[in-house]
mmCIF file of C-alpha atoms and ligand atoms in Angstrom:
data_model
loop_
_atom_site.group_PDB
_atom_site.id
_atom_site.type_symbol
_atom_site.label_atom_id
_atom_site.label_comp_id
_atom_site.label_asym_id
_atom_site.label_seq_id
_atom_site.Cartn_x
_atom_site.Cartn_y
_atom_site.Cartn_z
ATOM 1 C CA MET A 103 0.124 -0.050 0.015
ATOM 2 C CA ILE A 104 1.395 3.297 -0.524
ATOM 3 C CA LEU A 105 0.095 6.281 1.012
ATOM 4 C CA ILE A 106 0.003 10.095 -0.384
ATOM 5 C CA PHE A 107 0.536 13.033 1.579
ATOM 6 C CA ARG A 108 -1.884 16.070 1.413
ATOM 7 C CA GLN A 109 0.841 18.743 0.043
ATOM 8 C CA ASP A 110 -0.019 20.626 3.549
ATOM 9 C CA ALA A 111 0.423 17.701 5.953
ATOM 10 C CA THR A 112 2.875 18.594 8.873
ATOM 11 C CA GLU A 113 5.822 16.792 9.854
ATOM 12 C CA GLU A 114 3.990 15.651 12.935
ATOM 13 C CA GLU A 115 1.343 14.421 10.942
ATOM 14 C CA ILE A 116 3.644 12.505 8.609
ATOM 15 C CA GLN A 117 5.305 10.797 11.469
ATOM 16 C CA GLY A 118 1.776 9.830 13.090
ATOM 17 C CA ALA A 119 1.225 7.690 9.743
ATOM 18 C CA ILE A 120 4.654 5.853 10.041
ATOM 19 C CA ARG A 121 4.099 5.207 13.824
ATOM 20 C CA LYS A 122 0.738 3.832 12.415
ATOM 21 C CA ILE A 123 2.211 1.514 9.929
ATOM 22 C CA GLU A 124 4.672 0.243 12.169
ATOM 23 C CA SER A 125 2.235 -0.455 15.027
ATOM 24 C CA LEU A 126 0.581 -2.729 12.599
ATOM 25 C CA GLY A 127 3.803 -4.726 12.173
ATOM 26 C CA TYR A 128 4.870 -3.219 8.845
ATOM 27 C CA THR A 129 7.537 -1.289 7.562
ATOM 28 C CA PRO A 130 7.737 2.379 6.268
ATOM 29 C CA HIS A 131 9.301 3.889 3.399
ATOM 30 C CA LEU A 132 8.974 7.275 3.161
ATOM 31 C CA SER A 133 9.757 9.635 0.036
ATOM 32 C CA ARG A 134 9.837 13.360 -0.212
ATOM 33 C CA GLY A 135 9.128 14.527 -3.365
ATOM 34 C CA THR A 136 9.702 18.378 -4.799
ATOM 35 C CA VAL A 137 5.548 18.357 -4.609
ATOM 36 C CA LYS A 138 4.486 15.054 -2.638
ATOM 37 C CA THR A 139 5.556 13.397 -0.083
ATOM 38 C CA ILE A 140 4.525 9.868 0.148
ATOM 39 C CA CYS A 141 4.966 6.651 1.989
ATOM 40 C CA GLY A 142 5.162 2.993 1.029
ATOM 41 C CA VAL A 143 3.930 0.580 3.555
ATOM 42 C CA THR A 144 5.871 -2.948 3.204
ATOM 43 C CA GLY A 145 4.991 -6.463 4.007
ATOM 44 C CA ASP A 146 2.323 -8.390 3.051
ATOM 45 C CA ASP A 147 -0.572 -5.952 3.549
ATOM 46 C CA ARG A 148 -3.612 -7.819 2.397
ATOM 47 C CA ALA A 149 -5.224 -8.515 5.970
ATOM 48 C CA ILE A 150 -5.717 -4.902 6.443
ATOM 49 C CA GLY A 151 -7.906 -2.192 4.254
ATOM 50 C CA GLU A 152 -7.212 1.218 3.131
ATOM 51 C CA SER A 153 -9.457 2.542 5.701
ATOM 52 C CA GLU A 154 -6.662 1.991 8.293
ATOM 53 C CA PHE A 155 -4.837 4.522 6.815
ATOM 54 C CA ASP A 156 -7.003 6.618 4.807
ATOM 55 C CA GLN A 157 -8.632 8.818 8.037
ATOM 56 C CA LEU A 158 -5.263 9.983 9.067
ATOM 57 C CA PRO A 159 -4.961 13.676 9.186
ATOM 58 C CA GLY A 160 -2.430 14.710 6.438
ATOM 59 C CA VAL A 161 -3.179 11.629 4.535
ATOM 60 C CA GLU A 162 -4.913 12.691 1.193
ATOM 61 C CA SER A 163 -5.263 9.434 -0.318
ATOM 62 C CA VAL A 164 -4.061 5.136 0.247
ATOM 63 C CA VAL A 165 -3.170 3.456 -3.164
ATOM 64 C CA ARG A 166 -3.105 -0.289 -3.027
ATOM 65 C CA VAL A 167 -0.437 -2.419 -4.926
ATOM 66 C CA LEU A 168 -0.796 -6.055 -3.897
ATOM 67 C CA LYS A 169 -4.567 -7.580 -5.076
ATOM 68 C CA PRO A 170 -6.651 -8.426 -1.719
ATOM 69 C CA TYR A 171 -6.570 -12.123 -2.829
ATOM 70 C CA LYS A 172 -3.550 -14.172 -2.821
ATOM 71 C CA LEU A 173 -4.039 -17.666 -3.226
ATOM 72 C CA ALA A 174 -6.010 -17.406 -6.340
ATOM 73 C CA SER A 175 -4.031 -14.506 -8.413
ATOM 74 C CA ARG A 176 -1.447 -15.282 -10.920
ATOM 75 C CA GLU A 177 1.090 -13.371 -9.042
ATOM 76 C CA PHE A 178 1.301 -15.894 -6.803
ATOM 77 C CA HIS A 179 0.583 -18.556 -8.817
ATOM 78 C CA PRO A 180 2.064 -17.820 -12.531
ATOM 79 C CA ASP A 181 1.242 -21.197 -13.905
ATOM 80 C CA PRO A 182 -2.313 -21.856 -14.996
ATOM 81 C CA THR A 183 -4.031 -24.417 -12.875
ATOM 82 C CA ARG A 184 -5.902 -27.512 -14.441
ATOM 83 C CA VAL A 185 -8.783 -29.229 -12.118
ATOM 84 C CA GLU A 186 -9.256 -33.044 -12.399
ATOM 85 C CA ALA A 187 -12.795 -34.044 -12.252
ATOM 86 C CA GLY A 188 -13.944 -37.388 -13.711
ATOM 87 C CA GLY A 189 -11.413 -37.818 -15.839
ATOM 88 C CA VAL A 190 -11.691 -34.425 -17.322
ATOM 89 C CA THR A 191 -8.891 -31.791 -17.113
ATOM 90 C CA ILE A 192 -10.179 -28.869 -16.908
ATOM 91 C CA GLY A 193 -8.082 -25.676 -17.586
ATOM 92 C CA PRO A 194 -5.801 -24.897 -20.840
ATOM 93 C CA GLY A 195 -6.085 -26.937 -23.611
ATOM 94 C CA THR A 196 -9.451 -28.446 -22.954
ATOM 95 C CA PHE A 197 -12.811 -26.749 -23.454
ATOM 96 C CA ALA A 198 -15.220 -28.780 -20.831
ATOM 97 C CA VAL A 199 -18.844 -28.978 -21.537
ATOM 98 C CA ILE A 200 -20.903 -29.995 -18.543
ATOM 99 C CA ALA A 201 -24.692 -30.166 -19.881
ATOM 100 C CA GLY A 202 -27.930 -31.415 -18.136
ATOM 101 C CA PRO A 203 -30.845 -30.340 -16.915
ATOM 102 C CA CYS A 204 -31.261 -27.492 -14.412
ATOM 103 C CA SER A 205 -33.376 -29.531 -11.797
ATOM 104 C CA VAL A 206 -33.988 -33.071 -11.750
ATOM 105 C CA GLU A 207 -37.370 -34.058 -11.968
ATOM 106 C CA THR A 208 -37.967 -37.933 -13.164
ATOM 107 C CA GLU A 209 -35.873 -41.039 -13.702
ATOM 108 C CA GLU A 210 -36.991 -40.610 -17.381
ATOM 109 C CA GLN A 211 -35.983 -37.134 -17.913
ATOM 110 C CA VAL A 212 -32.550 -37.691 -16.440
ATOM 111 C CA GLU A 213 -31.977 -40.892 -17.953
ATOM 112 C CA ALA A 214 -32.400 -39.523 -21.602
ATOM 113 C CA SER A 215 -30.227 -36.650 -20.974
ATOM 114 C CA ALA A 216 -27.655 -38.540 -19.440
ATOM 115 C CA ALA A 217 -27.739 -40.954 -22.506
ATOM 116 C CA LEU A 218 -27.383 -37.927 -24.721
ATOM 117 C CA VAL A 219 -24.631 -36.447 -23.064
ATOM 118 C CA ALA A 220 -22.747 -39.863 -23.148
ATOM 119 C CA ARG A 221 -23.794 -40.742 -26.307
ATOM 120 C CA LEU A 222 -22.070 -37.035 -27.348
ATOM 121 C CA GLY A 223 -18.652 -38.089 -25.847
ATOM 122 C CA LEU A 224 -18.741 -35.470 -22.661
ATOM 123 C CA LYS A 225 -18.392 -37.180 -19.306
ATOM 124 C CA LEU A 226 -19.755 -34.165 -16.994
ATOM 125 C CA PHE A 227 -23.184 -34.119 -16.022
ATOM 126 C CA ARG A 228 -25.070 -31.670 -14.355
ATOM 127 C CA GLY A 229 -28.387 -31.353 -12.410
ATOM 128 C CA GLY A 230 -29.964 -29.801 -9.609
ATOM 129 C CA ALA A 231 -31.954 -31.175 -6.816
ATOM 130 C CA PHE A 232 -31.570 -28.987 -4.216
ATOM 131 C CA LYS A 233 -32.692 -25.487 -6.038
ATOM 132 C CA PRO A 234 -32.207 -21.975 -5.167
ATOM 133 C CA ARG A 235 -35.606 -20.686 -6.550
ATOM 134 C CA SER A 236 -36.396 -16.890 -6.139
ATOM 135 C CA SER A 237 -39.778 -17.587 -5.103
ATOM 136 C CA PRO A 238 -40.521 -20.163 -1.994
ATOM 137 C CA TYR A 239 -43.484 -21.394 -3.807
ATOM 138 C CA SER A 240 -41.184 -22.630 -6.857
ATOM 139 C CA PHE A 241 -40.278 -26.192 -7.364
ATOM 140 C CA GLN A 242 -37.577 -26.378 -4.871
ATOM 141 C CA GLY A 243 -35.895 -29.280 -5.901
ATOM 142 C CA LEU A 244 -36.387 -33.402 -4.985
ATOM 143 C CA GLY A 245 -33.081 -33.236 -2.212
ATOM 144 C CA GLU A 246 -31.988 -36.359 -1.337
ATOM 145 C CA GLN A 247 -33.672 -38.390 -3.907
ATOM 146 C CA GLY A 248 -32.604 -36.128 -6.448
ATOM 147 C CA LEU A 249 -29.321 -37.375 -5.875
ATOM 148 C CA GLU A 250 -30.167 -40.421 -6.058
ATOM 149 C CA ILE A 251 -31.788 -40.467 -9.350
ATOM 150 C CA LEU A 252 -28.357 -38.418 -10.792
ATOM 151 C CA SER A 253 -26.089 -41.186 -9.519
ATOM 152 C CA ALA A 254 -28.168 -44.094 -11.091
ATOM 153 C CA ALA A 255 -28.393 -42.175 -14.515
ATOM 154 C CA ALA A 256 -24.673 -40.988 -14.215
ATOM 155 C CA LYS A 257 -23.241 -44.670 -13.150
ATOM 156 C CA ARG A 258 -25.052 -46.389 -16.101
ATOM 157 C CA HIS A 259 -23.706 -43.836 -18.290
ATOM 158 C CA GLY A 260 -19.995 -43.822 -16.972
ATOM 159 C CA LEU A 261 -20.361 -39.794 -16.100
ATOM 160 C CA THR A 262 -19.778 -37.333 -13.495
ATOM 161 C CA ILE A 263 -22.112 -35.448 -11.456
ATOM 162 C CA VAL A 264 -21.608 -31.524 -11.021
ATOM 163 C CA THR A 265 -24.616 -30.662 -8.543
ATOM 164 C CA GLU A 266 -25.300 -27.382 -6.558
ATOM 165 C CA ILE A 267 -24.947 -27.190 -2.498
ATOM 166 C CA MET A 268 -26.898 -24.588 -1.029
ATOM 167 C CA SER A 269 -25.890 -25.184 3.061
ATOM 168 C CA GLU A 270 -22.716 -26.231 4.607
ATOM 169 C CA HIS A 271 -24.826 -28.644 6.746
ATOM 170 C CA ASP A 272 -25.372 -30.666 2.982
ATOM 171 C CA VAL A 273 -21.034 -31.415 2.455
ATOM 172 C CA ASP A 274 -21.213 -34.702 3.855
ATOM 173 C CA LEU A 275 -24.353 -35.713 1.917
ATOM 174 C CA ILE A 276 -24.324 -34.186 -1.360
ATOM 175 C CA GLY A 277 -20.253 -35.096 -1.229
ATOM 176 C CA ARG A 278 -21.940 -38.736 -1.242
ATOM 177 C CA TYR A 279 -22.850 -38.190 -5.050
ATOM 178 C CA THR A 280 -21.592 -35.491 -6.588
ATOM 179 C CA GLY A 281 -17.971 -34.993 -8.293
ATOM 180 C CA ILE A 282 -17.815 -31.213 -8.486
ATOM 181 C CA PHE A 283 -19.538 -28.964 -5.742
ATOM 182 C CA GLN A 284 -21.522 -26.407 -7.552
ATOM 183 C CA VAL A 285 -21.621 -22.993 -5.648
ATOM 184 C CA GLY A 286 -24.646 -21.272 -7.207
ATOM 185 C CA ALA A 287 -24.642 -17.521 -7.890
ATOM 186 C CA ARG A 288 -26.771 -16.585 -4.807
ATOM 187 C CA ASN A 289 -24.169 -18.283 -2.396
ATOM 188 C CA MET A 290 -20.977 -17.203 -3.500
ATOM 189 C CA GLN A 291 -20.903 -14.991 -0.473
ATOM 190 C CA ASN A 292 -22.178 -17.528 1.538
ATOM 191 C CA PHE A 293 -18.644 -17.753 3.451
ATOM 192 C CA ALA A 294 -20.080 -20.706 5.759
ATOM 193 C CA LEU A 295 -20.685 -22.806 2.775
ATOM 194 C CA LEU A 296 -17.419 -21.745 1.059
ATOM 195 C CA LYS A 297 -14.992 -22.101 4.280
ATOM 196 C CA ALA A 298 -17.048 -25.876 4.803
ATOM 197 C CA ILE A 299 -16.212 -26.755 1.333
ATOM 198 C CA GLY A 300 -12.795 -25.288 1.674
ATOM 199 C CA GLU A 301 -11.934 -28.123 4.175
ATOM 200 C CA THR A 302 -12.741 -30.710 1.588
ATOM 201 C CA ARG A 303 -10.635 -31.657 -1.322
ATOM 202 C CA ARG A 304 -13.330 -32.118 -4.030
ATOM 203 C CA PRO A 305 -13.312 -29.707 -6.863
ATOM 204 C CA VAL A 306 -15.843 -26.960 -6.904
ATOM 205 C CA LEU A 307 -17.584 -24.857 -9.663
ATOM 206 C CA LEU A 308 -17.945 -21.367 -8.112
ATOM 207 C CA LYS A 309 -20.388 -19.131 -9.806
ATOM 208 C CA ARG A 310 -20.183 -15.509 -10.185
ATOM 209 C CA SER A 311 -22.890 -13.818 -8.362
ATOM 210 C CA MET A 312 -25.299 -11.596 -10.185
ATOM 211 C CA MET A 313 -24.291 -8.560 -8.649
ATOM 212 C CA GLY A 314 -20.713 -9.844 -7.763
ATOM 213 C CA THR A 315 -17.559 -7.986 -9.049
ATOM 214 C CA ILE A 316 -14.742 -10.294 -10.554
ATOM 215 C CA GLU A 317 -12.491 -8.875 -8.033
ATOM 216 C CA GLU A 318 -15.188 -10.524 -4.773
ATOM 217 C CA LEU A 319 -15.714 -13.473 -7.158
ATOM 218 C CA LEU A 320 -11.649 -14.069 -6.625
ATOM 219 C CA LEU A 321 -12.118 -13.345 -2.875
ATOM 220 C CA SER A 322 -14.611 -15.976 -2.769
ATOM 221 C CA ALA A 323 -12.605 -18.432 -4.225
ATOM 222 C CA GLU A 324 -9.654 -17.374 -1.741
ATOM 223 C CA TYR A 325 -12.027 -18.267 0.883
ATOM 224 C CA ILE A 326 -12.412 -21.968 -0.505
ATOM 225 C CA MET A 327 -8.489 -22.335 -1.250
ATOM 226 C CA LYS A 328 -7.645 -20.730 2.001
ATOM 227 C CA GLY A 329 -8.896 -23.722 3.503
ATOM 228 C CA GLY A 330 -6.693 -25.922 1.588
ATOM 229 C CA ASN A 331 -9.170 -26.940 -1.444
ATOM 230 C CA SER A 332 -7.332 -25.811 -4.465
ATOM 231 C CA HIS A 333 -9.252 -27.043 -6.931
ATOM 232 C CA VAL A 334 -11.506 -24.096 -8.066
ATOM 233 C CA ILE A 335 -13.154 -23.445 -10.978
ATOM 234 C CA LEU A 336 -14.754 -20.053 -11.654
ATOM 235 C CA CYS A 337 -17.919 -19.605 -13.766
ATOM 236 C CA GLU A 338 -19.422 -16.538 -15.361
ATOM 237 C CA ARG A 339 -23.427 -16.799 -15.381
ATOM 238 C CA GLY A 340 -24.408 -13.053 -16.226
ATOM 239 C CA ILE A 341 -24.842 -10.117 -14.392
ATOM 240 C CA ARG A 342 -27.455 -7.995 -13.688
ATOM 241 C CA THR A 343 -27.525 -4.689 -16.056
ATOM 242 C CA PHE A 344 -30.071 -2.340 -17.167
ATOM 243 C CA GLU A 345 -31.030 -4.514 -19.981
ATOM 244 C CA THR A 346 -33.644 -6.695 -19.840
ATOM 245 C CA GLN A 347 -33.706 -8.422 -23.296
ATOM 246 C CA THR A 348 -31.421 -11.130 -21.702
ATOM 247 C CA ARG A 349 -32.039 -12.525 -18.327
ATOM 248 C CA ASN A 350 -28.678 -11.336 -17.210
ATOM 249 C CA THR A 351 -25.736 -9.646 -19.277
ATOM 250 C CA LEU A 352 -23.011 -12.316 -20.110
ATOM 251 C CA ASP A 353 -20.050 -10.797 -19.380
ATOM 252 C CA ILE A 354 -17.484 -12.248 -21.987
ATOM 253 C CA ALA A 355 -15.042 -9.850 -20.934
ATOM 254 C CA ALA A 356 -14.664 -11.701 -17.364
ATOM 255 C CA VAL A 357 -13.287 -14.462 -19.073
ATOM 256 C CA PRO A 358 -9.801 -12.735 -20.260
ATOM 257 C CA VAL A 359 -9.851 -10.300 -17.782
ATOM 258 C CA ILE A 360 -9.996 -13.312 -14.914
ATOM 259 C CA LYS A 361 -7.669 -15.602 -17.081
ATOM 260 C CA ARG A 362 -5.254 -12.348 -16.517
ATOM 261 C CA LEU A 363 -5.861 -12.154 -12.850
ATOM 262 C CA SER A 364 -5.702 -15.872 -11.929
ATOM 263 C CA HIS A 365 -4.807 -18.959 -12.632
ATOM 264 C CA LEU A 366 -7.921 -20.986 -12.129
ATOM 265 C CA PRO A 367 -9.804 -21.976 -14.704
ATOM 266 C CA ILE A 368 -12.648 -20.018 -15.670
ATOM 267 C CA LEU A 369 -16.044 -21.276 -17.439
ATOM 268 C CA VAL A 370 -19.484 -19.734 -18.539
ATOM 269 C CA ASP A 371 -22.889 -20.745 -18.222
ATOM 270 C CA PRO A 372 -24.616 -19.156 -21.033
ATOM 271 C CA SER A 373 -28.182 -20.647 -20.020
ATOM 272 C CA HIS A 374 -28.442 -18.402 -16.969
ATOM 273 C CA ALA A 375 -26.665 -15.802 -18.577
ATOM 274 C CA MET A 376 -29.050 -15.251 -21.175
ATOM 275 C CA GLY A 377 -32.383 -16.851 -20.402
ATOM 276 C CA ASP A 378 -33.330 -17.697 -23.445
ATOM 277 C CA TRP A 379 -32.796 -21.177 -25.442
ATOM 278 C CA HIS A 380 -32.383 -18.817 -28.604
ATOM 279 C CA TYR A 381 -28.936 -17.383 -27.790
ATOM 280 C CA VAL A 382 -27.141 -20.056 -25.783
ATOM 281 C CA ALA A 383 -25.704 -21.468 -28.960
ATOM 282 C CA PRO A 384 -24.371 -17.758 -29.852
ATOM 283 C CA ALA A 385 -23.183 -17.429 -25.766
ATOM 284 C CA SER A 386 -21.347 -20.784 -26.179
ATOM 285 C CA LEU A 387 -19.271 -20.135 -29.311
ATOM 286 C CA ALA A 388 -18.473 -16.529 -27.948
ATOM 287 C CA ALA A 389 -17.349 -18.223 -24.572
ATOM 288 C CA LEU A 390 -14.887 -20.563 -26.789
ATOM 289 C CA ALA A 391 -14.203 -17.971 -28.600
ATOM 290 C CA ALA A 392 -13.053 -15.648 -25.826
ATOM 291 C CA GLY A 393 -11.043 -18.207 -23.983
ATOM 292 C CA ALA A 394 -13.501 -20.146 -21.734
ATOM 293 C CA ASP A 395 -12.212 -23.549 -20.247
ATOM 294 C CA GLY A 396 -15.702 -24.660 -20.828
ATOM 295 C CA ILE A 397 -19.332 -24.051 -20.443
ATOM 296 C CA ILE A 398 -21.855 -25.625 -18.359
ATOM 297 C CA VAL A 399 -25.356 -25.455 -20.454
ATOM 298 C CA GLU A 400 -28.702 -26.631 -19.481
ATOM 299 C CA ILE A 401 -31.000 -29.214 -21.241
ATOM 300 C CA HIS A 402 -34.160 -31.151 -21.355
ATOM 301 C CA PRO A 403 -35.694 -33.590 -23.348
ATOM 302 C CA ASP A 404 -39.253 -31.526 -23.621
ATOM 303 C CA PRO A 405 -38.000 -27.955 -22.353
ATOM 304 C CA ALA A 406 -41.698 -26.389 -22.314
ATOM 305 C CA MET A 407 -42.522 -29.266 -19.656
ATOM 306 C CA ALA A 408 -39.284 -28.358 -17.434
ATOM 307 C CA LEU A 409 -40.084 -27.619 -13.842
ATOM 308 C CA SER A 410 -37.402 -25.153 -13.448
ATOM 309 C CA ASP A 411 -35.731 -22.790 -16.163
ATOM 310 C CA GLY A 412 -37.128 -24.189 -19.081
ATOM 311 C CA LYS A 413 -37.234 -21.325 -21.403
ATOM 312 C CA GLN A 414 -33.282 -21.404 -21.353
ATOM 313 C CA SER A 415 -32.865 -25.006 -21.630
ATOM 314 C CA LEU A 416 -31.563 -26.305 -24.819
ATOM 315 C CA ASN A 417 -33.831 -29.351 -26.163
ATOM 316 C CA HIS A 418 -31.762 -32.565 -27.223
ATOM 317 C CA ALA A 419 -31.389 -31.519 -31.153
ATOM 318 C CA HIS A 420 -30.717 -28.075 -30.452
ATOM 319 C CA PHE A 421 -27.737 -29.164 -28.017
ATOM 320 C CA GLU A 422 -26.478 -31.703 -30.295
ATOM 321 C CA GLY A 423 -26.454 -29.140 -33.176
ATOM 322 C CA LEU A 424 -24.093 -26.492 -30.801
ATOM 323 C CA MET A 425 -21.592 -29.415 -30.162
ATOM 324 C CA GLY A 426 -21.208 -30.317 -33.754
ATOM 325 C CA LYS A 427 -20.585 -26.088 -33.821
ATOM 326 C CA ILE A 428 -18.210 -26.307 -31.022
ATOM 327 C CA ARG A 429 -16.846 -29.443 -32.241
ATOM 328 C CA ALA A 430 -16.012 -27.818 -35.230
ATOM 329 C CA LEU A 431 -14.750 -24.640 -34.126
ATOM 330 C CA ALA A 432 -12.551 -25.895 -30.970
ATOM 331 C CA PRO A 433 -9.446 -27.217 -33.370
ATOM 332 C CA HIS A 434 -8.916 -24.036 -34.864
ATOM 333 C CA LEU A 435 -8.446 -22.586 -31.237
ATOM 334 C CA GLY A 436 -6.050 -25.325 -30.154
ATOM 335 C CA VAL A 437 -8.390 -26.819 -27.755
ATOM 336 C CA GLN A 438 -10.251 -30.422 -26.943
ATOM 337 C CA VAL A 439 -13.437 -30.881 -26.274
ATOM 338 C CA ARG A 440 -14.218 -33.374 -23.409
HETATM 339 C C1 PEP B 1761 -28.004 -23.239 -12.009
HETATM 340 O O1 PEP B 1761 -27.132 -23.311 -12.339
HETATM 341 O O2 PEP B 1761 -29.061 -23.689 -11.856
HETATM 342 C C2 PEP B 1761 -28.196 -21.903 -10.821
HETATM 343 C C3 PEP B 1761 -29.274 -22.208 -10.230
HETATM 344 O O3 PEP B 1761 -27.527 -21.043 -11.502
HETATM 345 P P1 PEP B 1761 -27.056 -19.686 -10.661
HETATM 346 O O4 PEP B 1761 -26.752 -20.343 -9.421
HETATM 347 O O5 PEP B 1761 -25.571 -19.271 -11.590
HETATM 348 O O6 PEP B 1761 -28.124 -18.860 -10.825
HETATM 349 MN MN1 MN B 1762 -31.255 -23.486 -13.847
#
């Protein structure tokens, strides 16, 4: 951190700031310019905020040099991280496609989608059993029964499950079934949940909140990694803006920005970002072109009958069509579809 003093700061005020830096255990480095006096704070100052200093008399402003997250940052870990799940290595060189229904509804529905995912040569199968619905009157998911249905279909087709966890109390239960914990947008800052998952060594797909900044997403990843779980996959799923034509606004810029700031893989969820199946294919191809490490996409054998997110779910024919385009484009970008 760097403290910039006001031009009229007195010597007493400058010395007061220096004492404050030392009292926090950091080393001050004063530099007196012809116009401005500044003071560097050395030591790992991620644990403190600008607010420690910006109210001190004589201080004009405080500039952060280190990012507030460490384990998730590129600076700390220059090589890209690859996360292994279900025989798929998620990270550079691979475009991972996770597909399946928004919610587990019936055995037949899950079987049909699992069979398609396997036939298309994919390995990662999504499906929600514990659903974070905006309304308490909407379908809330089948709970453990849903996990049983998912698990049976996944076993029949050699797939690995990706399913959402909403509470730290469900780590053991959901951990018995899932290959990748999915932390949904609404729980990006459920810190008790992040800490509990940090205690496991299971891969986790951490979705960006609809009102979360990229920095907040990386700080949430930091919570998980601080517990020792480094198998974090990030996911951009659209943020809230003034635009109403799509459910959210896909922040495609987050992909290259996160690639630069962090070593963690980043996926895109075109389904929740767009909210309308018509736009899911173009958003998926944009994700591939932008350098995302994969997508997580909702499919349904009969979207009109879906109990959640039918409007944005691809039917099986459309998903197969999208996979054809992804497979055609991927080799030009030097990535293998998994
Ligand atoms: C989901 O994947 O079904 C879901 C609820 O996504 P999000 O948390 O991004 O809204
Ligand atoms: Mn959904």
